[in-house]
Every structure is written in structure tokens, then in C-alpha cells.
Amino acid sequence: MHAECKNTFVIGGIVMNIGLTIEHLHGKKTGVGQYGFNIALNLARLDTENHYFLLSPSPLHQADLDKLAEYPNIRILDHNLLERYIPRDVILIPLWLQFLLPFLCRRVGLDVYYHTGSIWPLMPFRFAKRQLVFIHDVIPLMFPECYYKHTVYYYRLSRAINLNSYDKIIVNSETTKKDLIRHLGVPEDRISVTLLGRDARFVPIDDISRKQIVREKYGLPESYLLFAGTLEPRKNISRLLEA
């Protein structure tokens, strides 16, 4: 595989193997999983010359595989050795990050590694010549009462160890940038703000008849609230309902 990749995708005579972690794609995809998957699809769509490797601790669902099949420059690298014995993601993913991900990255010979997940390894590994990380938020440090103590400890420790191993830190808002500076002491010049995009499916609908069909299907009143996130204490849904 290594030799094949080295001769397939070339830009100006330089091979670019780019790896992205997609460990949050299993089960029901939350915001982190949706971001990782869609950023991979759109990068491969816009850049047809480089080769993209999606690094996963276990096989993907068939629906996701069908979407990826449209992109010949995407290759999936999964390794389910641990999954046979440790089925729970809460245990599987950290172990995969520590022991198998470094092996997969070295096997391919990545030029760029982009970490899109919220779980980080506890060792300052260099997975590629250049490394980037996307940080959605630092909520476990801001509201530790909403998490298990071991989750907060792992979060704080992994970031304290690994932040300096990334050449660039990307965040989705100015607020998260300020939180990184305040809670983790990250220098401002190491952070870039890149606002999140949207799936092409999500567009305003002006056709009143289509809206009426949806309203009748789900028994919706004229005015209603739609919440599409996970039900967690940190989401503070009770306050939303009060408001």
C-alpha cells in the first residue's frame, strides 16, 4: 500500500498523503462526527490530486461507505483488532489512539495529519510532517460538573501534553479561540478561526405546500422549536424550554 500511494497522487512532483481521524463516526453521529466526515468528503471533492486517508478504529456503516465510494482519492484505514475484545467506544477509541493510530500513520507515510475528534492520545505523537487539529470547544474545562471526573482529567491531561505537537490549531468561533487562550494558555498566533459550513441539503424552503406536508406528518403547530443536538446536561435544554 505504501509504495502504491507514493506513486499515485502527485502535486508538482510532490506526493501528498493526508490523513484525517474519523473515530466519531460510529453509532449516531454527533456534531464532531458530522464535521469530520463532511470535511473529508469536501476536501476530496475540491482536491482531486491528493490522496486522503480516513483513519478509523472500526468499520464504518454501509451508508457512509456508499458516500465515500464516490471519491476515488479517499481510502479508509480501519483496524478492528481491539474491537473484537473491547466493544465500547469509550474504551476502544482511547486505546486505538494510543497504540494503533501511530502504526497506521507510519504505515502510510502521511505528509499532513488532521485531527478532527474530541479525544486525543496521551502521548505527544508526531503522526506526520505537518499536523493540524480542530477544536470545537473546551467545555469540559469550563463546566466540569457536566462530566465525569475521569473525563475531565483525561481531557485536561491530553491537551496539556499534545497541544504543542500541532503546527496549527483551528477553531470554529472567536469564542472558542478566547477560551483556548484563557483556559489552556495557547498563544493567539497559533489559532485560526474557520467558521463551520452547512450540508447542501439544508436550505430555506419557500414552498408553503412542502412545509405543510412536513407539519402534518409530524403533527407540528404553526410555531415550534427544533433542537437537533444530543440530550446532555451541558446543553441546558431545560432552560431552553423555560425560555
XYZ file of N, CA, C and O in Angstrom, residues 105-243:
556
model
N -0.507 5.507 10.737
C 0.062 6.707 10.117
C 1.460 6.462 9.562
O 1.810 6.921 8.472
N 2.265 5.736 10.321
C 3.619 5.414 9.842
C 3.561 4.488 8.633
O 4.387 4.585 7.722
N 2.602 3.591 8.627
C 2.460 2.635 7.525
C 2.191 3.350 6.201
O 2.709 2.985 5.154
N 1.388 4.400 6.249
C 1.032 5.139 5.042
C 2.112 6.147 4.665
O 2.385 6.370 3.489
N 2.722 6.781 5.644
C 3.687 7.834 5.379
C 2.981 9.146 5.105
O 3.052 9.694 4.002
N 2.262 9.662 6.108
C 1.469 10.870 5.922
C 2.337 12.113 5.809
O 3.336 12.257 6.499
N 1.923 13.007 4.922
C 2.543 14.328 4.833
C 1.819 15.311 5.744
O 2.439 16.214 6.303
N 0.496 15.141 5.852
C -0.324 16.017 6.689
C -1.296 15.155 7.499
O -1.906 14.226 6.966
N -1.402 15.478 8.786
C -2.353 14.789 9.660
C -3.304 15.819 10.241
O -2.879 16.844 10.781
N -4.608 15.563 10.110
C -5.627 16.497 10.601
C -6.492 15.764 11.622
O -7.234 14.847 11.271
N -6.376 16.170 12.876
C -7.153 15.531 13.940
C -8.461 16.289 14.118
O -8.466 17.467 14.478
N -9.578 15.612 13.877
C -10.886 16.269 13.934
C -11.712 15.838 15.139
O -12.795 16.369 15.351
N -11.222 14.864 15.904
C -12.004 14.345 17.016
C -11.777 15.097 18.316
O -10.868 15.929 18.436
N -12.604 14.778 19.307
C -12.501 15.449 20.604
C -11.680 14.649 21.607
O -11.379 15.135 22.693
N -11.327 13.399 21.263
C -10.496 12.569 22.136
C -9.080 12.553 21.570
O -8.878 12.249 20.398
N -8.105 12.870 22.417
C -6.709 12.938 21.991
C -5.900 11.846 22.684
O -6.251 11.392 23.775
N -4.791 11.424 22.060
C -3.900 10.467 22.734
C -3.200 11.125 23.918
O -3.146 12.355 24.018
N -2.674 10.303 24.799
C -1.980 10.821 25.981
C -0.476 10.975 25.757
O 0.246 11.374 26.665
N -0.006 10.639 24.559
C 1.399 10.794 24.232
C 1.538 11.805 23.094
O 0.706 11.841 22.194
N 2.582 12.632 23.102
C 2.754 13.656 22.066
C 3.303 13.079 20.770
O 4.427 13.372 20.353
N 2.510 12.238 20.110
C 2.959 11.600 18.881
C 3.058 12.603 17.738
O 2.289 13.552 17.658
N 4.006 12.356 16.824
C 4.057 13.062 15.551
C 3.584 12.065 14.507
O 4.258 11.103 14.182
N 2.370 12.292 13.997
C 1.786 11.373 13.031
C 2.204 11.696 11.599
O 2.065 10.870 10.712
N 2.668 12.927 11.363
C 3.011 13.352 10.009
C 3.986 14.520 10.080
O 4.294 15.045 11.152
N 4.461 14.938 8.904
C 5.395 16.063 8.838
C 4.728 17.349 9.327
O 5.358 18.182 9.955
N 3.451 17.522 8.983
C 2.683 18.674 9.435
C 1.404 18.183 10.100
O 0.750 17.290 9.576
N 1.047 18.792 11.226
C -0.123 18.345 11.975
C -1.043 19.524 12.298
O -0.581 20.589 12.714
N -2.333 19.284 12.097
C -3.345 20.265 12.429
C -4.382 19.611 13.326
O -4.585 18.396 13.270
N -5.061 20.427 14.123
C -6.117 19.904 14.980
C -7.282 20.880 14.971
O -7.091 22.098 14.927
N -8.487 20.335 14.970
C -9.692 21.163 15.061
C -10.265 21.007 16.456
O -10.539 19.896 16.910
N -10.454 22.123 17.155
C -11.019 22.093 18.498
C -12.368 22.799 18.472
O -12.468 23.987 18.155
N -13.410 22.048 18.794
C -14.768 22.594 18.754
C -15.045 23.484 19.969
O -15.715 24.505 19.857
N -14.550 23.057 21.123
C -14.778 23.829 22.343
C -13.900 23.264 23.460
O -13.233 22.246 23.287
N -13.918 23.941 24.611
C -13.211 23.448 25.806
C -14.209 23.355 26.967
O -13.876 23.647 28.110
N -15.418 22.942 26.636
C -16.496 22.895 27.631
C -16.160 22.025 28.844
O -16.524 22.379 29.972
N -15.462 20.887 28.694
C -15.124 20.099 29.891
C -14.310 20.882 30.926
O -14.373 20.578 32.114
N -13.555 21.879 30.484
C -12.783 22.693 31.410
C -13.615 23.849 31.982
O -13.352 24.308 33.091
N -14.600 24.284 31.238
C -15.425 25.402 31.666
C -16.581 24.957 32.572
O -16.968 25.667 33.498
N -17.120 23.775 32.284
C -18.241 23.249 33.064
C -17.955 21.797 33.457
O -18.641 20.868 33.007
N -16.952 21.564 34.288
C -16.565 20.193 34.653
C -17.679 19.437 35.377
O -17.685 18.198 35.367
N -18.623 20.161 35.992
C -19.706 19.494 36.710
C -20.635 18.715 35.780
O -21.422 17.879 36.234
N -20.547 18.967 34.478
C -21.390 18.275 33.497
C -20.751 16.982 32.983
O -21.333 16.316 32.129
N -19.571 16.652 33.488
C -18.852 15.480 33.006
C -18.377 14.623 34.172
O -18.278 15.092 35.310
N -18.058 13.358 33.849
C -17.422 12.507 34.854
C -16.030 13.054 35.155
O -15.370 13.639 34.288
N -15.565 12.847 36.369
C -14.269 13.380 36.776
C -13.138 12.828 35.909
O -12.209 13.547 35.553
N -13.216 11.522 35.582
C -12.136 10.938 34.784
C -12.124 11.513 33.368
O -11.077 11.620 32.738
N -13.303 11.915 32.850
C -13.368 12.528 31.525
C -12.673 13.880 31.529
O -11.891 14.200 30.619
N -12.927 14.676 32.555
C -12.303 15.999 32.673
C -10.788 15.860 32.840
O -10.011 16.598 32.217
N -10.371 14.887 33.642
C -8.936 14.681 33.875
C -8.238 14.270 32.582
O -7.172 14.791 32.242
N -8.846 13.332 31.843
C -8.267 12.878 30.574
C -8.199 14.038 29.584
O -7.191 14.230 28.885
N -9.259 14.820 29.510
C -9.314 15.948 28.584
C -8.188 16.942 28.888
O -7.446 17.349 27.999
N -8.068 17.317 30.150
C -7.058 18.303 30.535
C -5.644 17.771 30.301
O -4.778 18.467 29.759
N -5.402 16.521 30.682
C -4.067 15.945 30.565
C -3.660 15.780 29.106
O -2.528 16.110 28.721
N -4.563 15.263 28.271
C -4.226 15.026 26.861
C -3.916 16.330 26.139
O -3.014 16.384 25.295
N -4.619 17.392 26.456
C -4.356 18.659 25.801
C -3.093 19.319 26.322
O -2.348 19.935 25.562
N -2.834 19.181 27.602
C -1.601 19.738 28.159
C -0.378 19.083 27.525
O 0.643 19.725 27.286
N -0.481 17.791 27.213
C 0.639 17.047 26.640
C 0.774 17.291 25.141
O 1.878 17.427 24.614
N -0.366 17.379 24.430
C -0.333 17.324 22.974
C -0.466 18.642 22.231
O -0.190 18.699 21.034
N -0.871 19.699 22.896
C -1.125 20.948 22.171
C 0.088 21.426 21.368
O -0.042 21.905 20.242
N 1.271 21.280 21.925
C 2.472 21.763 21.239
C 2.909 20.875 20.076
O 3.810 21.252 19.317
N 2.293 19.699 19.943
C 2.672 18.812 18.841
C 1.955 19.169 17.544
O 2.264 18.621 16.486
N 0.995 20.096 17.627
C 0.263 20.504 16.425
C 0.812 21.830 15.909
O 1.016 22.772 16.662
N 1.022 21.890 14.590
C 1.578 23.081 13.977
C 0.551 24.207 13.885
O 0.914 25.377 13.871
N -0.708 23.832 13.816
C -1.770 24.837 13.734
C -3.014 24.312 14.437
O -3.349 23.134 14.325
N -3.689 25.205 15.148
C -4.930 24.865 15.832
C -6.061 25.633 15.168
O -5.997 26.855 15.010
N -7.096 24.906 14.742
C -8.229 25.513 14.071
C -9.453 25.419 14.979
O -9.701 24.370 15.593
N -10.193 26.500 15.093
C -11.403 26.518 15.919
C -12.564 27.059 15.092
O -12.373 27.639 14.024
N -13.788 26.864 15.612
C -14.967 27.234 14.834
C -15.585 28.570 15.229
O -16.628 28.945 14.701
N -14.980 29.283 16.173
C -15.546 30.572 16.581
C -14.509 31.398 17.331
O -13.529 30.864 17.863
N -14.756 32.691 17.385
C -13.898 33.574 18.171
C -14.011 33.259 19.654
O -13.053 33.439 20.410
N -15.191 32.783 20.060
C -15.391 32.424 21.465
C -14.486 31.275 21.878
O -13.838 31.315 22.925
N -14.435 30.230 21.038
C -13.560 29.096 21.345
C -12.095 29.525 21.342
O -11.291 29.053 22.149
N -11.736 30.421 20.449
C -10.366 30.941 20.419
C -10.025 31.609 21.754
O -8.968 31.357 22.344
N -10.922 32.452 22.243
C -10.694 33.134 23.519
C -10.626 32.130 24.673
O -9.823 32.291 25.599
N -11.470 31.084 24.616
C -11.469 30.062 25.668
C -10.150 29.287 25.683
O -9.630 28.937 26.749
N -9.597 29.014 24.499
C -8.306 28.320 24.415
C -7.195 29.151 25.035
O -6.336 28.634 25.758
N -7.209 30.428 24.737
C -6.188 31.329 25.286
C -6.319 31.411 26.806
O -5.322 31.354 27.541
N -7.546 31.508 27.283
C -7.792 31.697 28.707
C -7.566 30.432 29.520
O -6.903 30.468 30.569
N -8.095 29.299 29.053
C -8.078 28.078 29.866
C -6.869 27.185 29.610
O -6.500 26.387 30.484
N -6.269 27.274 28.417
C -5.144 26.403 28.100
C -3.869 27.182 27.769
O -2.837 26.577 27.490
N -3.934 28.512 27.790
C -2.743 29.318 27.574
C -2.154 29.211 26.185
O -0.935 29.363 26.004
N -2.991 28.962 25.178
C -2.491 28.837 23.802
C -2.200 30.222 23.238
O -3.042 31.116 23.315
N -1.016 30.435 22.653
C -0.718 31.729 22.034
C -1.702 32.041 20.909
O -2.056 31.162 20.119
N -2.117 33.283 20.831
C -3.138 33.676 19.855
C -2.713 33.405 18.419
O -3.532 33.026 17.575
N -1.416 33.562 18.114
C -0.969 33.404 16.734
C -0.961 31.953 16.261
O -0.743 31.685 15.081
N -1.190 31.012 17.158
C -1.248 29.597 16.756
C -2.665 29.160 16.404
O -2.873 28.024 15.978
N -3.644 30.038 16.588
C -5.049 29.672 16.405
C -5.633 30.371 15.183
O -5.441 31.572 14.983
N -6.342 29.611 14.357
C -7.066 30.167 13.217
C -8.548 29.860 13.377
O -8.925 28.730 13.712
N -9.387 30.863 13.137
C -10.839 30.683 13.240
C -11.399 30.370 11.853
O -11.213 31.143 10.907
N -12.059 29.226 11.730
C -12.702 28.830 10.482
C -14.146 28.457 10.803
O -14.396 27.431 11.442
N -15.078 29.282 10.382
C -16.484 29.035 10.699
C -16.980 27.758 10.016
O -16.530 27.411 8.921
N -17.896 27.082 10.666
C -18.437 25.849 10.116
C -19.352 26.137 8.923
O -20.062 27.149 8.907
N -19.351 25.236 7.967
C -20.259 25.355 6.830
C -21.534 24.578 7.104
O -21.827 24.210 8.243
N -22.292 24.316 6.088
C -23.521 23.546 6.238
C -23.616 22.524 5.117
O -23.044 22.700 4.041
N -24.359 21.478 5.370
C -24.634 20.482 4.343
C -25.493 21.122 3.263
O -26.366 21.945 3.557
N -25.256 20.742 2.021
C -26.001 21.320 0.900
C -27.501 21.051 0.993
O -28.309 21.733 0.356
N -27.888 20.056 1.802
C -29.315 19.746 1.948
C -30.064 20.813 2.726
O -31.273 20.972 2.577
N -29.357 21.559 3.570
C -30.024 22.498 4.455
C -30.133 23.878 3.818
O -29.208 24.693 3.877
N -31.283 24.117 3.199
C -31.553 25.392 2.540
C -32.966 25.847 2.923
O -33.827 25.033 3.263
N -33.215 27.153 2.886
C -34.566 27.649 3.176
C -35.573 27.106 2.170
O -35.277 26.981 0.965
N -36.768 26.776 2.634
C -37.833 26.277 1.774
C -38.937 27.325 1.715
O -39.537 27.669 2.737
N -39.212 27.817 0.526
C -40.238 28.842 0.340
C -41.581 28.257 -0.088
O -42.598 28.951 -0.051
N -41.573 27.003 -0.484
C -42.807 26.354 -0.942
C -43.696 26.046 0.269
O -43.405 25.151 1.061
N -44.806 26.794 0.412
C -45.690 26.631 1.565
C -46.297 25.234 1.613
O -46.476 24.660 2.692
N -46.589 24.644 0.456
C -47.206 23.310 0.435
C -46.267 22.253 0.995
O -46.699 21.330 1.690
N -44.974 22.377 0.714
C -43.993 21.422 1.255
C -43.892 21.551 2.768
O -43.776 20.567 3.485
N -43.935 22.787 3.247
C -43.898 22.994 4.691
C -45.123 22.384 5.362
O -45.027 21.797 6.440
N -46.259 22.511 4.707
C -47.493 21.983 5.276
C -47.462 20.461 5.354
O -47.956 19.865 6.315
N -46.850 19.834 4.362
C -46.747 18.369 4.359
C -45.922 17.892 5.560
O -46.289 16.939 6.242
N -44.809 18.571 5.822
C -43.961 18.210 6.958
C -44.694 18.459 8.275
O -44.637 17.650 9.201
N -45.401 19.596 8.356
C -46.114 19.936 9.585
C -47.197 18.893 9.900
O -47.382 18.482 11.046
N -47.912 18.445 8.865
C -48.960 17.439 9.062
C -48.370 16.070 9.406
O -48.908 15.341 10.234
N -47.232 15.754 8.782
C -46.600 14.456 9.025
C -46.194 14.290 10.482
O -46.361 13.216 11.075
N -45.667 15.353 11.089
C -45.167 15.267 12.462
C -46.103 15.925 13.477
O -45.755 16.033 14.654
N -47.269 16.367 13.030
C -48.216 16.967 13.950
C -47.711 18.241 14.577
O -47.911 18.480 15.775
N -47.069 19.092 13.793
C -46.445 20.309 14.316
C -47.415 21.485 14.299
O -48.194 21.638 13.348
N -47.364 22.318 15.316
C -48.184 23.530 15.325
C -47.577 24.582 14.398
O -46.536 24.364 13.779
N -48.210 25.741 14.320
C -47.717 26.811 13.452
C -46.324 27.281 13.888
O -45.458 27.552 13.071
N -46.131 27.403 15.201
C -44.838 27.809 15.741
C -44.291 26.700 16.637
O -45.044 26.120 17.432
N -43.002 26.402 16.529
C -42.397 25.335 17.321
C -40.890 25.538 17.392
O -40.318 26.319 16.640
N -40.260 24.835 18.315
C -38.808 24.846 18.458
C -38.261 23.496 18.016
O -38.824 22.449 18.352
N -37.159 23.506 17.276
C -36.489 22.276 16.863
C -35.102 22.245 17.471
O -34.297 23.152 17.233
N -34.822 21.205 18.260
C -33.488 21.011 18.823
C -32.922 19.715 18.252
O -33.529 18.655 18.385
N -31.768 19.798 17.602
C -31.207 18.635 16.909
C -29.944 18.095 17.564
O -29.248 17.268 16.989
N -29.619 18.549 18.772
C -28.398 18.104 19.433
C -28.636 16.909 20.336
O -29.731 16.348 20.397
N -27.597 16.498 21.038
C -27.703 15.394 21.987
C -28.286 15.894 23.308
O -28.144 17.065 23.658
N -28.935 15.001 24.029
C -29.528 15.352 25.319
C -28.492 15.147 26.413
O -28.304 14.039 26.916
N -27.788 16.219 26.740
C -26.761 16.196 27.765
C -26.959 17.393 28.694
O -27.477 18.433 28.263
N -26.545 17.273 29.951
C -26.711 18.401 30.887
C -26.110 19.705 30.378
O -26.677 20.784 30.577
N -24.963 19.625 29.696
C -24.299 20.848 29.236
C -25.092 21.577 28.154
O -24.849 22.764 27.903
N -26.055 20.898 27.516
C -26.880 21.551 26.504
C -27.934 22.458 27.131
O -28.473 23.337 26.461
N -28.254 22.213 28.400
C -29.177 23.075 29.155
C -30.529 23.217 28.454
O -31.057 24.330 28.285
N -31.115 22.087 28.062
C -32.396 22.104 27.357
C -33.522 22.584 28.265
O -34.479 23.212 27.805
N -33.411 22.305 29.565
C -34.461 22.748 30.477
C -34.602 24.266 30.459
O -35.716 24.797 30.502
N -33.486 24.985 30.379
C -33.543 26.443 30.326
C -34.146 26.911 28.988
O -34.854 27.923 28.936
N -33.863 26.169 27.909
C -34.456 26.499 26.619
C -35.970 26.396 26.697
O -36.702 27.278 26.212
N -36.474 25.328 27.332
C -37.913 25.150 27.462
C -38.518 26.233 28.359
O -39.615 26.730 28.089
N -37.801 26.607 29.409
C -38.290 27.674 30.273
C -38.410 28.989 29.501
O -39.379 29.732 29.650
N -37.418 29.252 28.673
C -37.433 30.496 27.897
C -38.575 30.504 26.879
O -39.173 31.556 26.618
